[in-house]
Amino acid sequence: MSKRILVSSIVGAVALGSVAAGGFALASAATSPTLENGSARYVAPSDGGAGSFTYTVDVRDDSGVRDLKVLAWPASSKLDPTEAEMRHVESATCRSSSDETARCTYTLKVTKRQAADMAQGTWYVSALATAQDGDKAFVSRAATFTVTH
């Protein structure tokens, strides 16, 4: 075998190995969405009108944000939803603040009748974020708030 063919083969193998390693590094660099600066707030209804529940959070992913599912539930219920169950709940409204970040807000009006049926005390918010590339992040207790009548 000539030295020229041997050197070409080695250079080709090194180049191919570098491309494969680079592809692996890119594949492993993908990250799951993150939820930051989340807050939940409950306002009881008054004689003047309905109350509300609002959950706001900044969702970030390197591919962008596709969706955020939100569920509020009373601690006394022992509900503790799973990621699979979260796929079937309502979505927040997400507005992009950059290519990688969106501010997501979920708001629910609460009537006096609904408030009367709500368990008082501690409530949790579960959240399921989905990135544009399909990656998901589930946070079973993304926020806590208190319901009082």
PDB file of C-alpha atoms in Angstrom:
ATOM      1  CA  MET A   1       0.000   0.000   0.000  1.00  0.00           C
ATOM      2  CA  SER A   2       1.440   3.383  -0.890  1.00  0.00           C
ATOM      3  CA  LYS A   3       2.018   6.038   1.750  1.00  0.00           C
ATOM      4  CA  ARG A   4      -0.303   8.423  -0.127  1.00  0.00           C
ATOM      5  CA  ILE A   5      -3.290   6.009   0.137  1.00  0.00           C
ATOM      6  CA  LEU A   6      -2.519   5.245   3.789  1.00  0.00           C
ATOM      7  CA  VAL A   7      -2.301   8.965   4.683  1.00  0.00           C
ATOM      8  CA  SER A   8      -5.534   9.704   2.756  1.00  0.00           C
ATOM      9  CA  SER A   9      -7.310   6.879   4.593  1.00  0.00           C
ATOM     10  CA  ILE A  10      -6.135   8.098   7.985  1.00  0.00           C
ATOM     11  CA  VAL A  11      -7.124  11.710   7.189  1.00  0.00           C
ATOM     12  CA  GLY A  12     -10.531  10.501   5.977  1.00  0.00           C
ATOM     13  CA  ALA A  13     -11.061   8.403   9.100  1.00  0.00           C
ATOM     14  CA  VAL A  14     -10.108  11.325  11.357  1.00  0.00           C
ATOM     15  CA  ALA A  15     -12.413  13.686   9.448  1.00  0.00           C
ATOM     16  CA  LEU A  16     -15.305  11.196   9.596  1.00  0.00           C
ATOM     17  CA  GLY A  17     -14.693  10.658  13.316  1.00  0.00           C
ATOM     18  CA  SER A  18     -14.728  14.416  13.899  1.00  0.00           C
ATOM     19  CA  VAL A  19     -18.028  14.821  12.053  1.00  0.00           C
ATOM     20  CA  ALA A  20     -19.579  11.941  14.004  1.00  0.00           C
ATOM     21  CA  ALA A  21     -18.295  13.332  17.316  1.00  0.00           C
ATOM     22  CA  GLY A  22     -19.593  16.794  16.389  1.00  0.00           C
ATOM     23  CA  GLY A  23     -23.019  15.334  15.557  1.00  0.00           C
ATOM     24  CA  PHE A  24     -23.051  13.520  18.880  1.00  0.00           C
ATOM     25  CA  ALA A  25     -22.103  16.729  20.711  1.00  0.00           C
ATOM     26  CA  LEU A  26     -24.925  18.606  18.985  1.00  0.00           C
ATOM     27  CA  ALA A  27     -27.422  15.862  19.793  1.00  0.00           C
ATOM     28  CA  SER A  28     -26.397  15.759  23.444  1.00  0.00           C
ATOM     29  CA  ALA A  29     -26.402  19.564  23.729  1.00  0.00           C
ATOM     30  CA  ALA A  30     -30.205  19.730  23.367  1.00  0.00           C
ATOM     31  CA  THR A  31     -31.842  20.760  26.607  1.00  0.00           C
ATOM     32  CA  SER A  32     -35.277  20.380  28.111  1.00  0.00           C
ATOM     33  CA  PRO A  33     -37.400  23.490  28.607  1.00  0.00           C
ATOM     34  CA  THR A  34     -36.945  25.380  31.868  1.00  0.00           C
ATOM     35  CA  LEU A  35     -39.560  27.272  33.864  1.00  0.00           C
ATOM     36  CA  GLU A  36     -38.393  30.385  35.714  1.00  0.00           C
ATOM     37  CA  ASN A  37     -39.940  33.249  37.691  1.00  0.00           C
ATOM     38  CA  GLY A  38     -43.251  31.458  38.137  1.00  0.00           C
ATOM     39  CA  SER A  39     -45.986  32.915  40.316  1.00  0.00           C
ATOM     40  CA  ALA A  40     -49.562  31.943  41.102  1.00  0.00           C
ATOM     41  CA  ARG A  41     -52.267  34.234  42.427  1.00  0.00           C
ATOM     42  CA  TYR A  42     -55.839  33.639  43.533  1.00  0.00           C
ATOM     43  CA  VAL A  43     -58.296  36.515  43.941  1.00  0.00           C
ATOM     44  CA  ALA A  44     -61.601  35.591  45.567  1.00  0.00           C
ATOM     45  CA  PRO A  45     -64.803  36.804  43.906  1.00  0.00           C
ATOM     46  CA  SER A  46     -66.474  39.805  45.464  1.00  0.00           C
ATOM     47  CA  ASP A  47     -69.923  41.358  45.300  1.00  0.00           C
ATOM     48  CA  GLY A  48     -68.571  43.408  42.412  1.00  0.00           C
ATOM     49  CA  GLY A  49     -67.695  40.439  40.203  1.00  0.00           C
ATOM     50  CA  ALA A  50     -65.817  37.277  39.531  1.00  0.00           C
ATOM     51  CA  GLY A  51     -62.499  36.375  41.036  1.00  0.00           C
ATOM     52  CA  SER A  52     -59.595  34.756  39.243  1.00  0.00           C
ATOM     53  CA  PHE A  53     -56.686  32.385  39.346  1.00  0.00           C
ATOM     54  CA  THR A  54     -53.565  33.394  37.395  1.00  0.00           C
ATOM     55  CA  TYR A  55     -50.296  31.537  36.853  1.00  0.00           C
ATOM     56  CA  THR A  56     -47.462  33.304  35.011  1.00  0.00           C
ATOM     57  CA  VAL A  57     -44.045  31.849  34.181  1.00  0.00           C
ATOM     58  CA  ASP A  58     -41.122  32.395  31.811  1.00  0.00           C
ATOM     59  CA  VAL A  59     -40.454  29.270  29.733  1.00  0.00           C
ATOM     60  CA  ARG A  60     -37.111  28.893  27.957  1.00  0.00           C
ATOM     61  CA  ASP A  61     -35.787  26.373  25.464  1.00  0.00           C
ATOM     62  CA  ASP A  62     -33.053  26.621  22.838  1.00  0.00           C
ATOM     63  CA  SER A  63     -35.548  25.597  20.106  1.00  0.00           C
ATOM     64  CA  GLY A  64     -38.334  27.930  21.268  1.00  0.00           C
ATOM     65  CA  VAL A  65     -41.533  27.310  23.225  1.00  0.00           C
ATOM     66  CA  ARG A  66     -44.519  25.493  21.716  1.00  0.00           C
ATOM     67  CA  ASP A  67     -46.942  25.074  24.636  1.00  0.00           C
ATOM     68  CA  LEU A  68     -47.496  25.168  28.384  1.00  0.00           C
ATOM     69  CA  LYS A  69     -50.210  23.058  30.033  1.00  0.00           C
ATOM     70  CA  VAL A  70     -51.375  24.161  33.500  1.00  0.00           C
ATOM     71  CA  LEU A  71     -53.418  22.495  36.235  1.00  0.00           C
ATOM     72  CA  ALA A  72     -54.245  23.927  39.672  1.00  0.00           C
ATOM     73  CA  TRP A  73     -55.247  21.446  42.359  1.00  0.00           C
ATOM     74  CA  PRO A  74     -55.874  21.501  46.120  1.00  0.00           C
ATOM     75  CA  ALA A  75     -53.223  19.872  48.304  1.00  0.00           C
ATOM     76  CA  SER A  76     -56.003  18.231  50.322  1.00  0.00           C
ATOM     77  CA  SER A  77     -57.113  16.257  47.256  1.00  0.00           C
ATOM     78  CA  LYS A  78     -53.845  14.263  47.088  1.00  0.00           C
ATOM     79  CA  LEU A  79     -54.258  14.486  43.284  1.00  0.00           C
ATOM     80  CA  ASP A  80     -50.569  14.813  42.290  1.00  0.00           C
ATOM     81  CA  PRO A  81     -51.012  14.635  38.476  1.00  0.00           C
ATOM     82  CA  THR A  82     -48.516  12.873  36.210  1.00  0.00           C
ATOM     83  CA  GLU A  83     -46.894  14.139  33.021  1.00  0.00           C
ATOM     84  CA  ALA A  84     -49.159  11.872  30.960  1.00  0.00           C
ATOM     85  CA  GLU A  85     -52.286  13.307  32.612  1.00  0.00           C
ATOM     86  CA  MET A  86     -51.088  16.867  31.995  1.00  0.00           C
ATOM     87  CA  ARG A  87     -51.312  16.393  28.229  1.00  0.00           C
ATOM     88  CA  HIS A  88     -55.101  16.610  28.529  1.00  0.00           C
ATOM     89  CA  VAL A  89     -55.455  19.875  30.486  1.00  0.00           C
ATOM     90  CA  GLU A  90     -55.822  23.475  29.303  1.00  0.00           C
ATOM     91  CA  SER A  91     -52.987  25.487  27.800  1.00  0.00           C
ATOM     92  CA  ALA A  92     -51.652  28.838  28.909  1.00  0.00           C
ATOM     93  CA  THR A  93     -51.282  31.721  26.472  1.00  0.00           C
ATOM     94  CA  CYS A  94     -47.595  32.084  25.575  1.00  0.00           C
ATOM     95  CA  ARG A  95     -46.070  35.176  23.995  1.00  0.00           C
ATOM     96  CA  SER A  96     -42.484  35.028  22.758  1.00  0.00           C
ATOM     97  CA  SER A  97     -40.112  37.503  24.345  1.00  0.00           C
ATOM     98  CA  SER A  98     -37.136  36.162  22.338  1.00  0.00           C
ATOM     99  CA  ASP A  99     -36.317  33.221  20.048  1.00  0.00           C
ATOM    100  CA  GLU A 100     -35.777  31.021  23.107  1.00  0.00           C
ATOM    101  CA  THR A 101     -38.112  32.465  25.753  1.00  0.00           C
ATOM    102  CA  ALA A 102     -41.851  32.970  26.144  1.00  0.00           C
ATOM    103  CA  ARG A 103     -43.902  34.494  28.946  1.00  0.00           C
ATOM    104  CA  CYS A 104     -46.836  32.165  29.535  1.00  0.00           C
ATOM    105  CA  THR A 105     -49.969  33.153  31.436  1.00  0.00           C
ATOM    106  CA  TYR A 106     -52.917  31.004  32.398  1.00  0.00           C
ATOM    107  CA  THR A 107     -55.980  32.815  33.736  1.00  0.00           C
ATOM    108  CA  LEU A 108     -59.226  31.318  34.957  1.00  0.00           C
ATOM    109  CA  LYS A 109     -62.276  33.289  36.084  1.00  0.00           C
ATOM    110  CA  VAL A 110     -63.802  32.086  39.336  1.00  0.00           C
ATOM    111  CA  THR A 111     -67.475  32.778  40.119  1.00  0.00           C
ATOM    112  CA  LYS A 112     -68.892  32.967  43.653  1.00  0.00           C
ATOM    113  CA  ARG A 113     -70.564  29.598  43.146  1.00  0.00           C
ATOM    114  CA  GLN A 114     -67.287  27.992  42.003  1.00  0.00           C
ATOM    115  CA  ALA A 115     -65.374  29.586  44.881  1.00  0.00           C
ATOM    116  CA  ALA A 116     -67.862  28.190  47.401  1.00  0.00           C
ATOM    117  CA  ASP A 117     -67.115  24.676  46.099  1.00  0.00           C
ATOM    118  CA  MET A 118     -63.316  25.122  46.145  1.00  0.00           C
ATOM    119  CA  ALA A 119     -61.296  23.566  48.940  1.00  0.00           C
ATOM    120  CA  GLN A 120     -59.769  26.208  51.195  1.00  0.00           C
ATOM    121  CA  GLY A 121     -56.091  26.141  51.992  1.00  0.00           C
ATOM    122  CA  THR A 122     -52.993  25.291  49.999  1.00  0.00           C
ATOM    123  CA  TRP A 123     -53.198  24.641  46.265  1.00  0.00           C
ATOM    124  CA  TYR A 124     -50.474  23.576  43.856  1.00  0.00           C
ATOM    125  CA  VAL A 125     -49.879  24.322  40.204  1.00  0.00           C
ATOM    126  CA  SER A 126     -48.533  21.587  37.932  1.00  0.00           C
ATOM    127  CA  ALA A 127     -47.039  22.572  34.576  1.00  0.00           C
ATOM    128  CA  LEU A 128     -45.948  20.755  31.421  1.00  0.00           C
ATOM    129  CA  ALA A 129     -43.824  22.783  28.998  1.00  0.00           C
ATOM    130  CA  THR A 130     -43.266  21.605  25.427  1.00  0.00           C
ATOM    131  CA  ALA A 131     -40.469  23.018  23.262  1.00  0.00           C
ATOM    132  CA  GLN A 132     -40.622  23.479  19.488  1.00  0.00           C
ATOM    133  CA  ASP A 133     -38.314  20.464  19.074  1.00  0.00           C
ATOM    134  CA  GLY A 134     -40.680  18.279  21.127  1.00  0.00           C
ATOM    135  CA  ASP A 135     -38.651  18.200  24.348  1.00  0.00           C
ATOM    136  CA  LYS A 136     -40.816  18.384  27.469  1.00  0.00           C
ATOM    137  CA  ALA A 137     -40.376  19.477  31.066  1.00  0.00           C
ATOM    138  CA  PHE A 138     -42.887  18.474  33.739  1.00  0.00           C
ATOM    139  CA  VAL A 139     -42.961  20.253  37.105  1.00  0.00           C
ATOM    140  CA  SER A 140     -45.428  18.647  39.497  1.00  0.00           C
ATOM    141  CA  ARG A 141     -45.378  21.578  41.923  1.00  0.00           C
ATOM    142  CA  ALA A 142     -44.412  24.621  39.881  1.00  0.00           C
ATOM    143  CA  ALA A 143     -46.125  27.055  42.275  1.00  0.00           C
ATOM    144  CA  THR A 144     -48.187  27.202  45.453  1.00  0.00           C
ATOM    145  CA  PHE A 145     -51.039  29.518  46.404  1.00  0.00           C
ATOM    146  CA  THR A 146     -53.737  29.766  49.064  1.00  0.00           C
ATOM    147  CA  VAL A 147     -57.506  29.802  48.581  1.00  0.00           C
ATOM    148  CA  THR A 148     -59.592  31.569  51.181  1.00  0.00           C
ATOM    149  CA  HIS A 149     -63.282  32.430  51.055  1.00  0.00           C
TER     150      HIS A 149
END
